[in-house]
Short mmCIF file of C-alpha atoms in Angstrom, two decimals:
data_model
loop_
_atom_site.label_atom_id
_atom_site.label_comp_id
_atom_site.label_asym_id
_atom_site.label_seq_id
_atom_site.Cartn_x
_atom_site.Cartn_y
_atom_site.Cartn_z
CA MET A 1 -18.79 -4.41 -31.62
CA PRO A 2 -17.55 -0.84 -31.17
CA HIS A 3 -15.75 -0.05 -27.94
CA VAL A 4 -17.81 1.78 -25.29
CA TYR A 5 -15.92 3.88 -22.74
CA PRO A 6 -17.03 4.44 -19.12
CA GLU A 7 -19.18 7.51 -18.54
CA GLY A 8 -17.37 10.54 -17.15
CA CYS A 9 -13.64 11.20 -16.83
CA VAL A 10 -10.87 9.47 -14.88
CA PHE A 11 -9.93 12.85 -13.35
CA ASN A 12 -12.40 14.50 -10.99
CA SER A 13 -10.72 17.90 -11.34
CA LEU A 14 -7.71 19.49 -12.98
CA GLU A 15 -5.99 19.43 -9.56
CA ASP A 16 -6.47 15.66 -9.55
CA ILE A 17 -3.90 15.39 -12.39
CA LYS A 18 -0.99 16.38 -10.13
CA ASN A 19 1.54 13.57 -9.60
CA LYS A 20 -0.45 11.15 -11.76
CA HIS A 21 1.49 8.96 -14.19
CA ILE A 22 0.34 9.65 -17.74
CA THR A 23 1.33 7.80 -20.90
CA VAL A 24 0.85 9.76 -24.12
CA MET A 25 0.50 7.24 -26.94
CA GLY A 26 1.64 8.98 -30.11
CA LEU A 27 3.66 12.21 -30.05
CA GLY A 28 3.35 12.91 -33.77
CA LEU A 29 4.16 16.04 -35.76
CA ASN A 30 0.77 17.76 -36.01
CA GLY A 31 0.51 19.21 -32.52
CA GLY A 32 -1.95 16.91 -30.75
CA GLY A 33 0.58 14.80 -28.89
CA GLU A 34 2.71 17.81 -28.08
CA ALA A 35 -0.29 19.68 -26.66
CA CYS A 36 -1.08 16.71 -24.39
CA VAL A 37 2.49 16.57 -23.09
CA ARG A 38 2.46 20.30 -22.32
CA PHE A 39 -0.96 20.14 -20.68
CA PHE A 40 -0.16 17.28 -18.31
CA LEU A 41 3.30 18.56 -17.41
CA LYS A 42 1.85 21.99 -16.58
CA HIS A 43 -0.68 20.29 -14.31
CA GLY A 44 2.06 18.44 -12.42
CA ALA A 45 1.86 14.94 -13.90
CA TYR A 46 4.67 12.54 -14.72
CA VAL A 47 4.51 12.01 -18.49
CA THR A 48 5.83 9.12 -20.57
CA VAL A 49 5.69 9.66 -24.32
CA THR A 50 5.69 6.51 -26.42
CA ASP A 51 5.76 6.49 -30.21
CA MET A 52 6.78 3.96 -32.85
CA LYS A 53 8.62 6.71 -34.72
CA SER A 54 12.25 7.47 -33.94
CA ALA A 55 13.64 10.55 -32.22
CA GLU A 56 14.99 11.69 -35.58
CA GLN A 57 11.55 11.46 -37.18
CA LEU A 58 9.97 13.32 -34.28
CA ALA A 59 12.73 15.90 -33.97
CA PRO A 60 10.57 19.01 -34.67
CA THR A 61 8.15 18.16 -31.86
CA ILE A 62 10.85 17.00 -29.44
CA ASN A 63 12.88 20.16 -30.05
CA SER A 64 9.81 22.33 -29.47
CA LEU A 65 9.26 20.69 -26.09
CA SER A 66 12.95 20.72 -25.17
CA ASN A 67 13.24 24.45 -25.87
CA ASP A 68 10.38 25.33 -23.52
CA ALA A 69 12.01 26.29 -20.22
CA ALA A 70 8.60 26.54 -18.54
CA LEU A 71 8.17 22.76 -18.65
CA ASP A 72 9.50 20.47 -15.91
CA HIS A 73 11.58 18.14 -18.10
CA SER A 74 12.50 15.99 -15.10
CA ARG A 75 8.95 14.61 -15.24
CA LEU A 76 9.13 13.77 -18.97
CA THR A 77 10.33 10.41 -20.36
CA TYR A 78 10.54 9.36 -24.02
CA VAL A 79 10.14 5.75 -25.19
CA LEU A 80 10.59 5.93 -28.96
CA GLY A 81 10.76 3.37 -31.73
CA GLU A 82 8.67 0.94 -29.67
CA HIS A 83 5.81 0.56 -27.20
CA ARG A 84 6.36 -1.21 -23.87
CA ILE A 85 3.61 -3.00 -22.02
CA GLU A 86 4.78 -1.60 -18.66
CA ASP A 87 4.24 1.99 -19.82
CA PHE A 88 0.56 1.15 -20.25
CA GLU A 89 0.14 -1.11 -17.23
CA ASN A 90 1.74 1.33 -14.80
CA ALA A 91 0.05 4.50 -16.04
CA ASP A 92 -2.86 6.04 -14.17
CA CYS A 93 -4.18 7.09 -17.56
CA VAL A 94 -3.22 6.59 -21.22
CA ILE A 95 -3.89 9.44 -23.63
CA LYS A 96 -4.80 7.73 -26.88
CA ASN A 97 -4.08 9.01 -30.37
CA PRO A 98 -7.33 8.85 -32.41
CA GLY A 99 -5.46 7.19 -35.29
CA VAL A 100 -4.83 4.07 -33.16
CA LYS A 101 -7.46 1.34 -33.12
CA ILE A 102 -8.42 0.20 -29.64
CA GLN A 103 -9.82 -3.15 -30.77
CA GLY A 104 -7.17 -5.85 -30.54
CA ASN A 105 -4.48 -3.46 -29.30
CA LYS A 106 -2.47 -5.38 -26.70
CA PHE A 107 -1.04 -2.20 -25.19
CA LEU A 108 -4.32 -0.36 -24.74
CA GLU A 109 -5.86 -3.51 -23.27
CA LYS A 110 -3.50 -3.08 -20.30
CA ALA A 111 -4.47 0.55 -19.62
CA LYS A 112 -6.30 1.31 -16.36
CA ALA A 113 -8.02 4.27 -18.04
CA ILE A 114 -8.00 5.78 -21.53
CA GLU A 115 -8.74 9.40 -22.39
CA THR A 116 -8.10 11.68 -25.38
CA ASP A 117 -7.35 15.38 -25.59
CA ILE A 118 -10.95 15.88 -26.79
CA SER A 119 -12.50 13.92 -23.91
CA ILE A 120 -10.40 15.78 -21.32
CA PHE A 121 -11.33 19.13 -22.85
CA LEU A 122 -15.06 18.38 -23.03
CA HIS A 123 -15.12 17.17 -19.44
CA PHE A 124 -13.63 20.36 -18.02
CA THR A 125 -14.79 23.18 -20.31
CA LYS A 126 -17.94 25.17 -19.70
CA ALA A 127 -17.92 26.60 -23.23
CA PRO A 128 -20.88 26.17 -25.60
CA ILE A 129 -19.78 23.65 -28.22
CA ILE A 130 -20.35 23.88 -31.97
CA ALA A 131 -19.31 20.49 -33.33
CA VAL A 132 -18.78 19.60 -36.99
CA THR A 133 -18.13 16.25 -38.63
CA GLY A 134 -18.72 14.73 -42.09
CA SER A 135 -16.69 13.49 -45.05
CA LYS A 136 -16.25 16.67 -47.10
CA GLY A 137 -16.00 20.30 -46.06
CA LYS A 138 -15.39 19.92 -42.31
CA SER A 139 -12.33 22.13 -42.11
CA SER A 140 -13.73 24.87 -44.33
CA THR A 141 -16.96 24.86 -42.35
CA VAL A 142 -15.35 25.11 -38.92
CA SER A 143 -12.83 27.71 -40.07
CA SER A 144 -15.50 29.96 -41.56
CA ILE A 145 -17.62 29.58 -38.40
CA GLU A 146 -14.68 30.55 -36.16
CA TYR A 147 -13.76 33.46 -38.43
CA GLY A 148 -17.35 34.67 -38.59
CA LEU A 149 -18.04 34.53 -34.86
CA ASN A 150 -14.78 36.27 -33.96
CA GLN A 151 -15.42 38.99 -36.52
CA ALA A 152 -18.92 39.41 -35.06
CA GLY A 153 -17.48 40.12 -31.61
CA PHE A 154 -17.45 36.72 -29.92
CA LYS A 155 -14.35 35.32 -28.25
CA CYS A 156 -14.37 32.04 -30.16
CA PHE A 157 -11.87 29.17 -30.29
CA LEU A 158 -11.28 26.46 -32.91
CA GLY A 159 -9.76 23.03 -32.37
CA GLY A 160 -9.95 19.30 -32.98
CA ASN A 161 -9.14 17.50 -36.20
CA ILE A 162 -7.96 20.77 -37.75
CA THR A 163 -4.59 20.09 -35.98
CA VAL A 164 -5.17 22.36 -32.98
CA SER A 165 -5.72 20.51 -29.71
CA PRO A 166 -8.41 22.18 -27.59
CA LEU A 167 -6.21 21.56 -24.55
CA THR A 168 -4.13 24.52 -25.76
CA PHE A 169 -6.98 26.92 -24.97
CA LEU A 170 -8.99 25.10 -22.26
CA HIS A 171 -7.91 27.65 -19.62
CA LYS A 172 -9.24 30.51 -21.76
CA THR A 173 -12.77 29.15 -22.12
CA ASP A 174 -15.88 29.80 -20.07
CA GLY A 175 -19.65 29.86 -20.57
CA THR A 176 -19.41 32.87 -22.89
CA THR A 177 -16.71 31.61 -25.27
CA PRO A 178 -18.06 29.37 -28.06
CA VAL A 179 -15.72 26.59 -29.12
CA VAL A 180 -15.86 25.14 -32.62
CA LEU A 181 -14.62 21.54 -32.84
CA GLU A 182 -13.88 19.68 -36.05
CA LEU A 183 -14.31 16.01 -35.15
CA SER A 184 -13.21 13.06 -37.26
CA SER A 185 -15.03 9.74 -37.07
CA TRP A 186 -12.12 8.38 -35.03
CA GLN A 187 -12.27 11.22 -32.53
CA LEU A 188 -16.01 10.67 -32.17
CA ALA A 189 -15.50 6.94 -31.67
CA ASP A 190 -13.19 7.74 -28.76
CA LEU A 191 -16.13 9.55 -27.08
CA ARG A 192 -18.61 6.65 -27.28
CA GLY A 193 -20.24 6.13 -23.87
CA ARG A 194 -18.50 9.01 -22.10
CA LYS A 195 -21.52 11.40 -22.21
CA ALA A 196 -18.99 14.19 -22.76
CA LEU A 197 -20.19 15.67 -26.07
CA LYS A 198 -23.44 17.64 -26.02
CA PRO A 199 -23.04 20.33 -28.67
CA LYS A 200 -25.30 23.34 -28.70
CA ILE A 201 -25.06 23.08 -32.50
CA ALA A 202 -24.03 19.93 -34.40
CA VAL A 203 -23.31 19.96 -38.13
CA ILE A 204 -22.75 16.94 -40.35
CA THR A 205 -21.32 17.95 -43.71
CA LYS A 206 -21.62 15.90 -46.90
CA ILE A 207 -21.25 12.15 -46.36
CA VAL A 208 -19.35 10.13 -48.97
CA PRO A 209 -17.28 6.94 -48.65
CA ASP A 210 -14.09 7.59 -46.69
CA HIS A 211 -11.66 5.61 -44.51
CA GLN A 212 -12.97 2.34 -45.90
CA ASN A 213 -9.49 0.86 -45.36
CA TRP A 214 -10.21 1.35 -41.61
CA TYR A 215 -13.94 0.60 -41.39
CA GLY A 216 -14.56 -1.79 -44.28
CA ASN A 217 -18.15 -0.58 -44.79
CA MET A 218 -20.14 2.64 -44.79
CA ASP A 219 -22.48 1.68 -41.97
CA ASP A 220 -19.73 1.40 -39.35
CA TYR A 221 -18.18 4.64 -40.59
CA VAL A 222 -21.48 6.50 -40.32
CA GLU A 223 -22.26 4.98 -36.89
CA ASP A 224 -19.27 6.89 -35.53
CA LYS A 225 -20.44 10.09 -37.23
CA LYS A 226 -23.82 9.76 -35.49
CA LEU A 227 -22.15 10.17 -32.10
CA ILE A 228 -22.02 13.92 -32.73
CA TYR A 229 -25.74 14.20 -31.92
CA ALA A 230 -26.17 11.16 -29.66
CA ASP A 231 -26.48 13.21 -26.45
CA GLN A 232 -28.24 16.30 -27.80
CA ASP A 233 -31.73 17.25 -26.60
CA GLU A 234 -34.57 19.48 -27.80
CA ASN A 235 -32.66 22.61 -26.75
CA ASP A 236 -29.86 21.87 -29.23
CA PHE A 237 -29.69 22.20 -33.02
CA SER A 238 -28.80 19.42 -35.49
CA ILE A 239 -27.89 20.54 -39.03
CA PHE A 240 -27.95 17.93 -41.82
CA ASP A 241 -27.78 17.69 -45.61
CA PHE A 242 -31.07 17.68 -47.55
CA ASP A 243 -29.74 16.86 -51.03
CA GLU A 244 -29.81 13.35 -52.43
CA ASP A 245 -26.63 11.29 -52.16
CA ASP A 246 -25.62 7.62 -52.39
CA TYR A 247 -27.32 6.62 -49.12
CA LEU A 248 -29.65 4.11 -50.78
CA LYS A 249 -26.67 2.47 -52.49
CA ASP A 250 -24.08 2.68 -49.69
CA CYS A 251 -26.24 1.79 -46.67
CA ALA A 252 -26.66 -1.96 -46.15
CA SER A 253 -30.21 -1.59 -44.81
CA PRO A 254 -31.71 1.80 -45.74
CA LYS A 255 -34.36 3.07 -43.37
CA SER A 256 -37.83 3.37 -44.83
CA GLY A 257 -38.62 6.92 -45.89
CA CYS A 258 -34.99 8.04 -45.95
CA LYS A 259 -33.49 9.08 -49.30
CA CYS A 260 -30.17 10.48 -48.06
CA TRP A 261 -27.89 10.26 -45.05
CA GLY A 262 -29.32 13.56 -43.80
CA ASP A 263 -32.80 12.01 -43.66
CA LEU A 264 -31.44 9.17 -41.52
CA PHE A 265 -29.74 11.56 -39.10
CA ALA A 266 -32.84 13.75 -38.91
CA SER A 267 -34.96 10.73 -37.99
CA GLU A 268 -32.70 9.89 -35.04
CA THR A 269 -31.52 13.08 -33.35
CA LYS A 270 -33.36 14.56 -30.37
CA GLY A 271 -32.14 18.02 -31.36
CA GLN A 272 -34.09 20.52 -33.41
CA VAL A 273 -33.49 19.52 -37.02
CA LEU A 274 -32.35 22.04 -39.64
CA ARG A 275 -31.37 21.14 -43.19
CA TYR A 276 -29.11 22.65 -45.85
CA THR A 277 -29.34 22.38 -49.62
CA THR A 278 -27.88 23.76 -52.83
CA LYS A 279 -31.43 24.17 -54.14
CA SER A 280 -34.71 25.16 -52.46
CA LEU A 281 -36.21 23.72 -49.30
CA PRO A 282 -39.85 22.61 -49.19
CA ALA A 283 -42.06 25.01 -47.25
CA ASP A 284 -42.36 22.63 -44.28
CA ILE A 285 -38.59 22.15 -43.87
CA PHE A 286 -36.46 24.58 -41.87
CA GLY A 287 -32.84 25.41 -42.56
CA VAL A 288 -30.81 27.15 -45.29
CA PHE A 289 -31.10 27.07 -49.06
CA GLN A 290 -29.74 28.77 -52.16
CA ASN A 291 -31.30 30.76 -54.98
CA ARG A 292 -29.48 32.12 -58.00
CA ILE A 293 -29.75 35.83 -58.70
CA ASN A 294 -32.37 36.36 -61.43
CA ASN A 295 -32.25 32.59 -62.04
CA SER A 296 -28.97 33.07 -63.92
CA THR A 297 -26.64 30.07 -64.21
CA PHE A 298 -23.70 32.45 -64.56
CA THR A 299 -24.04 34.11 -61.15
CA PRO A 300 -23.33 32.63 -57.70
CA ALA A 301 -26.27 31.52 -55.59
CA GLU A 302 -27.37 33.65 -52.67
CA GLY A 303 -28.09 31.95 -49.35
CA PHE A 304 -31.27 32.24 -47.28
CA VAL A 305 -32.42 31.02 -43.87
CA ARG A 306 -35.91 29.91 -42.82
CA LEU A 307 -36.49 28.88 -39.21
CA PRO A 308 -39.44 28.47 -36.85
CA GLU A 309 -40.74 31.94 -36.01
CA ASN A 310 -39.32 31.99 -32.48
CA TYR A 311 -35.79 31.50 -33.86
CA MET A 312 -35.99 34.14 -36.59
CA SER A 313 -34.36 37.49 -35.83
CA GLY A 314 -36.24 40.42 -34.30
CA TYR A 315 -35.91 42.22 -37.62
CA ALA A 316 -37.55 39.32 -39.47
CA LYS A 317 -40.38 39.12 -36.94
CA ASN A 318 -41.03 42.87 -37.02
CA HIS A 319 -41.14 42.86 -40.82
CA GLU A 320 -43.04 39.55 -41.04
CA LEU A 321 -40.25 37.92 -43.07
CA GLU A 322 -40.32 34.15 -43.46
CA THR A 323 -36.72 34.12 -44.77
CA GLU A 324 -33.62 36.30 -44.51
CA GLN A 325 -30.60 36.47 -46.80
CA ILE A 326 -27.45 35.40 -44.96
CA MET A 327 -24.98 34.78 -47.82
CA ASN A 328 -24.02 36.84 -50.83
CA GLY A 329 -20.74 37.08 -52.76
CA LEU A 330 -17.74 35.09 -51.47
CA SER A 331 -13.98 35.40 -51.94
CA VAL A 332 -13.44 31.61 -52.10
CA PRO A 333 -14.27 29.64 -55.27
CA GLY A 334 -16.50 26.63 -55.73
CA GLN A 335 -20.10 25.56 -55.15
CA HIS A 336 -18.99 23.13 -52.44
CA MET A 337 -17.35 26.04 -50.61
CA ARG A 338 -20.63 27.98 -50.82
CA ILE A 339 -22.51 25.26 -48.99
CA ASN A 340 -19.82 25.14 -46.28
CA VAL A 341 -20.01 28.91 -45.81
CA LEU A 342 -23.82 28.76 -45.85
CA ASN A 343 -23.70 26.36 -42.92
CA ALA A 344 -21.34 28.78 -41.15
CA ALA A 345 -23.85 31.55 -41.82
CA LEU A 346 -26.62 29.43 -40.28
CA VAL A 347 -24.53 28.83 -37.17
CA MET A 348 -23.85 32.58 -36.87
CA TYR A 349 -27.58 33.30 -37.22
CA LEU A 350 -28.41 30.79 -34.48
CA MET A 351 -25.80 32.51 -32.29
CA GLY A 352 -27.64 35.81 -32.68
CA CYS A 353 -25.71 37.56 -35.46
CA ALA A 354 -27.68 39.89 -37.75
CA ALA A 355 -28.29 38.71 -41.32
CA GLU A 356 -26.70 41.77 -42.94
CA GLN A 357 -23.66 41.43 -40.68
CA ILE A 358 -23.29 37.74 -41.60
CA CYS A 359 -23.29 38.52 -45.34
CA GLU A 360 -20.64 41.19 -44.91
CA ILE A 361 -18.36 39.17 -42.63
CA LEU A 362 -18.40 35.88 -44.53
CA GLY A 363 -17.98 37.71 -47.84
CA GLY A 364 -14.52 38.65 -46.58
CA TRP A 365 -13.44 35.15 -45.52
CA LYS A 366 -10.38 34.13 -47.56
CA GLY A 367 -10.46 30.40 -46.94
CA ILE A 368 -7.81 28.26 -45.20
CA PRO A 369 -4.52 26.56 -46.07
CA HIS A 370 -4.71 23.38 -48.15
CA ARG A 371 -8.40 23.85 -49.08
CA LEU A 372 -8.60 25.57 -52.48
CA GLU A 373 -5.95 27.94 -51.15
CA LYS A 374 -4.85 30.48 -53.74
CA PHE A 375 -1.20 31.09 -52.92
CA HIS A 376 0.71 32.14 -56.05
CA GLU A 377 0.30 33.91 -59.38
CA TRP A 378 2.66 33.79 -62.36
CA VAL A 379 2.74 35.59 -65.69
CA ASN A 380 4.08 33.49 -68.54
CA PRO A 381 7.00 35.46 -70.06
CA VAL A 382 6.40 33.87 -73.47
CA ASP A 383 2.75 34.77 -74.11
CA GLY A 384 1.73 36.89 -71.11
CA ARG A 385 -0.78 34.32 -69.83
CA LYS A 386 -1.76 34.80 -66.16
CA VAL A 387 -1.72 31.60 -64.09
CA ALA A 388 -3.10 31.21 -60.55
CA PHE A 389 -2.07 28.28 -58.34
CA TYR A 390 -4.45 26.65 -55.83
CA ASN A 391 -3.44 24.21 -53.12
CA ASP A 392 -6.24 21.75 -52.28
CA SER A 393 -4.04 19.10 -50.67
CA CYS A 394 -6.64 18.30 -48.00
CA SER A 395 -8.78 16.85 -50.78
CA THR A 396 -8.30 13.22 -49.72
CA VAL A 397 -11.42 11.62 -51.24
CA PRO A 398 -12.30 11.39 -54.96
CA GLU A 399 -15.51 13.40 -54.52
CA ALA A 400 -13.54 16.33 -53.10
CA ALA A 401 -11.23 16.35 -56.12
CA ALA A 402 -14.27 16.22 -58.40
CA ALA A 403 -15.74 19.29 -56.69
CA ALA A 404 -12.42 21.16 -56.91
CA SER A 405 -12.12 20.49 -60.64
CA GLN A 406 -15.42 22.34 -61.13
CA ALA A 407 -14.78 25.14 -58.62
CA PHE A 408 -13.57 27.84 -61.00
CA GLU A 409 -16.55 28.10 -63.36
CA ARG A 410 -14.12 27.39 -66.21
CA ARG A 411 -11.72 24.67 -67.35
CA ALA A 412 -8.55 24.31 -65.29
CA VAL A 413 -5.27 22.42 -65.15
CA VAL A 414 -5.82 19.67 -62.58
CA ILE A 415 -3.18 17.73 -60.60
CA SER A 416 -4.40 14.62 -58.75
CA GLY A 417 -3.37 11.22 -57.47
CA GLY A 418 -1.96 9.53 -54.38
CA THR A 419 -2.53 6.71 -51.93
CA ASP A 420 -5.76 4.71 -51.91
CA LYS A 421 -8.05 4.49 -48.86
CA ILE A 422 -10.10 1.67 -50.43
CA LEU A 423 -12.35 4.23 -52.11
CA ASP A 424 -14.18 4.31 -55.44
CA PHE A 425 -12.64 6.67 -58.01
CA LEU A 426 -15.52 6.26 -60.47
CA PRO A 427 -17.30 9.47 -59.35
CA TYR A 428 -14.14 11.47 -60.06
CA ALA A 429 -13.68 9.88 -63.48
CA LYS A 430 -17.30 10.67 -64.34
CA THR A 431 -16.80 14.31 -63.38
CA LEU A 432 -13.62 14.63 -65.43
CA SER A 433 -15.38 13.16 -68.47
CA GLY A 434 -18.56 15.18 -68.00
CA GLU A 435 -20.48 11.92 -67.72
CA ASP A 436 -22.23 13.15 -64.55
CA GLY A 437 -23.30 16.43 -66.16
CA SER A 438 -20.26 18.40 -65.00
CA LYS A 439 -19.44 21.32 -67.32
CA TYR A 440 -15.71 21.72 -67.04
CA LYS A 441 -13.38 19.02 -68.32
CA PRO A 442 -9.73 19.66 -67.38
CA LEU A 443 -7.55 21.46 -69.91
CA GLU A 444 -4.81 19.10 -68.77
CA LEU A 445 -4.73 16.38 -66.13
CA TYR A 446 -1.46 15.55 -64.33
CA LEU A 447 -1.20 12.55 -62.03
CA LEU A 448 1.09 11.75 -59.11
CA ALA A 449 1.94 8.07 -58.70
CA GLY A 450 0.27 6.00 -55.98
CA THR A 451 -2.06 3.09 -55.26
CA GLY A 452 -5.07 5.37 -55.68
CA THR A 453 -3.79 6.57 -59.03
CA LYS A 454 -3.51 2.96 -60.20
CA LYS A 455 -7.25 2.62 -59.57
CA LEU A 456 -8.03 5.90 -61.33
CA THR A 457 -6.06 5.48 -64.57
CA PRO A 458 -8.07 2.55 -66.02
CA LEU A 459 -11.25 4.57 -65.46
CA LEU A 460 -9.70 7.52 -67.31
CA GLU A 461 -8.50 5.36 -70.18
CA GLU A 462 -11.93 3.76 -70.50
CA ARG A 463 -13.35 7.25 -71.00
CA LYS A 464 -10.50 8.36 -73.28
CA ILE A 465 -9.44 11.07 -70.84
CA LYS A 466 -5.84 12.04 -71.55
CA TYR A 467 -3.43 12.50 -68.67
CA GLN A 468 0.24 13.21 -68.03
CA GLY A 469 2.18 10.82 -65.80
CA PRO A 470 1.87 9.28 -63.30
CA PHE A 471 4.92 11.08 -61.87
CA ASP A 472 7.03 9.89 -58.94
CA SER A 473 8.05 13.48 -58.21
CA LEU A 474 5.80 16.49 -57.67
CA LYS A 475 8.73 18.75 -58.51
CA VAL A 476 9.30 17.07 -61.87
CA LEU A 477 5.57 17.24 -62.60
CA LEU A 478 5.56 21.02 -62.10
CA GLN A 479 8.67 21.47 -64.21
CA ILE A 480 6.99 19.64 -67.09
CA LEU A 481 3.85 21.75 -66.64
CA LYS A 482 5.96 24.91 -66.94
CA THR A 483 7.55 23.59 -70.11
CA GLN A 484 4.09 22.93 -71.56
CA LEU A 485 2.85 26.39 -70.63
CA MET A 486 5.83 28.00 -72.37
CA SER A 487 5.74 25.76 -75.45
CA GLU A 488 4.63 26.65 -78.98
CA LYS A 489 1.47 24.53 -78.56
CA ALA A 490 0.38 26.34 -75.38
CA GLU A 491 -2.44 28.26 -77.11
CA LYS A 492 -3.83 25.04 -78.55
CA ILE A 493 -3.85 23.37 -75.10
CA TYR A 494 -4.86 26.25 -72.85
CA GLY A 495 -6.76 28.52 -75.23
CA HIS A 496 -6.20 32.03 -76.54
CA VAL A 497 -4.61 34.53 -74.13
CA PHE A 498 -7.01 37.26 -73.02
CA GLU A 499 -5.84 40.18 -70.89
CA GLU A 500 -8.25 39.59 -67.98
CA ASP A 501 -8.26 35.80 -68.18
CA VAL A 502 -6.53 33.79 -65.41
CA LEU A 503 -5.76 30.09 -65.86
CA PRO A 504 -6.30 28.08 -62.64
CA VAL A 505 -3.86 25.30 -61.75
CA VAL A 506 -5.32 23.25 -58.89
CA PHE A 507 -3.56 20.53 -56.90
CA THR A 508 -6.45 18.38 -55.66
CA PRO A 509 -5.19 14.82 -55.02
CA GLY A 510 -8.45 13.06 -54.12
CA ALA A 511 -6.34 10.58 -52.16
CA THR A 512 -4.00 10.41 -49.18
CA SER A 513 -0.28 10.99 -49.39
CA PHE A 514 1.70 8.44 -47.46
CA GLU A 515 3.70 6.98 -50.35
CA MET A 516 5.42 10.33 -51.04
CA PHE A 517 4.69 12.66 -48.14
CA THR A 518 4.31 12.59 -44.35
CA ASN A 519 0.68 13.74 -44.55
CA GLU A 520 -1.58 16.04 -46.56
CA PHE A 521 -0.16 19.15 -44.86
CA ASP A 522 3.40 18.21 -45.76
CA ARG A 523 2.18 17.48 -49.29
CA GLY A 524 0.48 20.87 -49.60
CA ASN A 525 3.46 22.76 -48.22
CA LYS A 526 5.81 21.06 -50.66
CA PHE A 527 3.48 21.84 -53.56
CA LYS A 528 3.50 25.51 -52.58
CA GLU A 529 7.28 25.52 -52.18
CA PHE A 530 7.92 23.85 -55.54
CA ALA A 531 5.37 25.97 -57.41
CA ARG A 532 6.75 29.24 -56.05
CA ASN A 533 10.34 28.24 -56.89
CA ILE A 534 9.61 26.88 -60.37
CA PHE A 535 7.10 29.49 -61.50
CA THR A 536 9.10 32.67 -60.95
CA ASN A 537 9.18 35.69 -63.24
#
C-alpha cells in the first residue's frame, strides 16, 4: 500500500521553524538539498545534513554553502557517508529527498514528521499553481509556460523536478504570481494525503512506461501521477492527452470506455477537462488540436484552441469564433516539442493571454538545456558540410529517443544508449527501422555502453539496423564520428553536400546515465564539452 501522509504541515507558520531541529536527508548536487539547508538556516533552525555520499563527492554543494557568509554555520552539522538513527529520531522534522523510498526505510520510520521542499512550499505559498507531470515532455512544457507567462507580463516562477527548489523563491510569491511546478511521480507520492496540492491548472503530458525499476508495474506508477488532480474541483482545469497510447496494453485492468491514459484521467478528475491532440478534436471535446497548413505534410502544424464559450476570449466571443489559433511557427524542432508548446499555449490562454500574443511569444522560445538543445555548429574542412549538434540528454526513456530521431524532418546521426530502468526498447527499435511508420531512419547510429544498450542491440540486429559501438567513452565515440565525417566515404554515408543543407547530430540516450555519468545533466554537459572541443574549425 502506498504511504499516506498526515493532512497539513508540521509547521503552523514560518516563524514556527525557529530553533527546530531539522534533518535534511540527501544533500545532493542538483540544488534541492542545498535549497532546503539555506531555507531552514535562514528561518533559524538547527540543521543536520545526512547523505550517503562523501564530503569529496558533495564538495560543490558544500563549498557553495560554506562560502555564504549570510548563513549561520554554527547551526549546521554534516553527517556524511552514512545515516544515523539518532539524526532521525531526534529531529523535529525530516526533509525527505524524493528519490528515497519511504517504505521499509528504517531511518524514515523513526522520524516524528516528514516533509519535502515541495510540501513546505505548497503549504505556505498563496500563488496560483500550474502543475505538470507525465513521462515525456514535462520539462519542455513547464519551461515554455514559464517563458510565455513572463514574456506576457506576469511575474512567474518555475520550480520542482526541473532542479530548482521552489523554496528559493517562496518569499517572492503572492496571489498574483503564478508558479509553474514540474512534478515527478516521486514528488507527487510525497504529497499523498497532505491536501497541499490544488493546482489551478494541472497538465499530464504523454504517459509511457518509466521508472519500472522503482514501481514494477504501470498501474502503481500512474497512481502517483493521478495525485496531480486529486484535490482539484470544478473551478480548476485538468489537461490530458487525447491520442491513443498503450493504455489498453499497459494497464492491468483497463476501465470500460477508456482507450488511453488521458481518458482514464478525464473520467476521474473533478476539474474541468481539456484535451490535447496532434490531430483534430471531435466537436464535443474541448481543448487544443493541430491542423497542417493547406493539409501539407511538409509544413508544421498550426495549433488551435476550442473551449466552452465562457472561457473563450472576448475577441472570439465578439467575432463568434469557435476556435482561435494559438500556435504557429516554432524555433524548436520536433513534433513532440510542438505538442508541449501547444499545451503551454493553452495554459497561457486560460491565464488570459491574447491568441495573437501567444503565437508571437512562443514562436520565439528557444527551448531549454538538455532537451533537443542546439548548442554547436561545425563546418567540415574537407567537404564543407555543415553539421549541427543537439543535446537531448534528458531523453531517459526509449520513446523520447524515438521522438528525437524524427525531430528534424530529415535523416540524422543519432547517438543513444545508457543504463536500463527496466523499460522496453522495442518501440525505439521499431522507430529506427521504420517499422512503426516513421520516415527517417538514422544515417548512422552510435551507441554508448550500458545495461539499456545491451537490451537494445539484439532488437537492432534482428532488424538489420547497423550501429557503431557500443563505446565505453563518449569522447572516443565523438572522435570516431569526426573521422567518419572527414573520410573519403563521407558522401556515401551522409549524402551529397548542398550549400544550405545542415546535418543534425543528436545525442538522445533513451536511458539513464549512472554507469558513466553522475546524472543526465552531467552527461549532457560532458557531451557539449567534448563536441565543442573535438569539432573545432
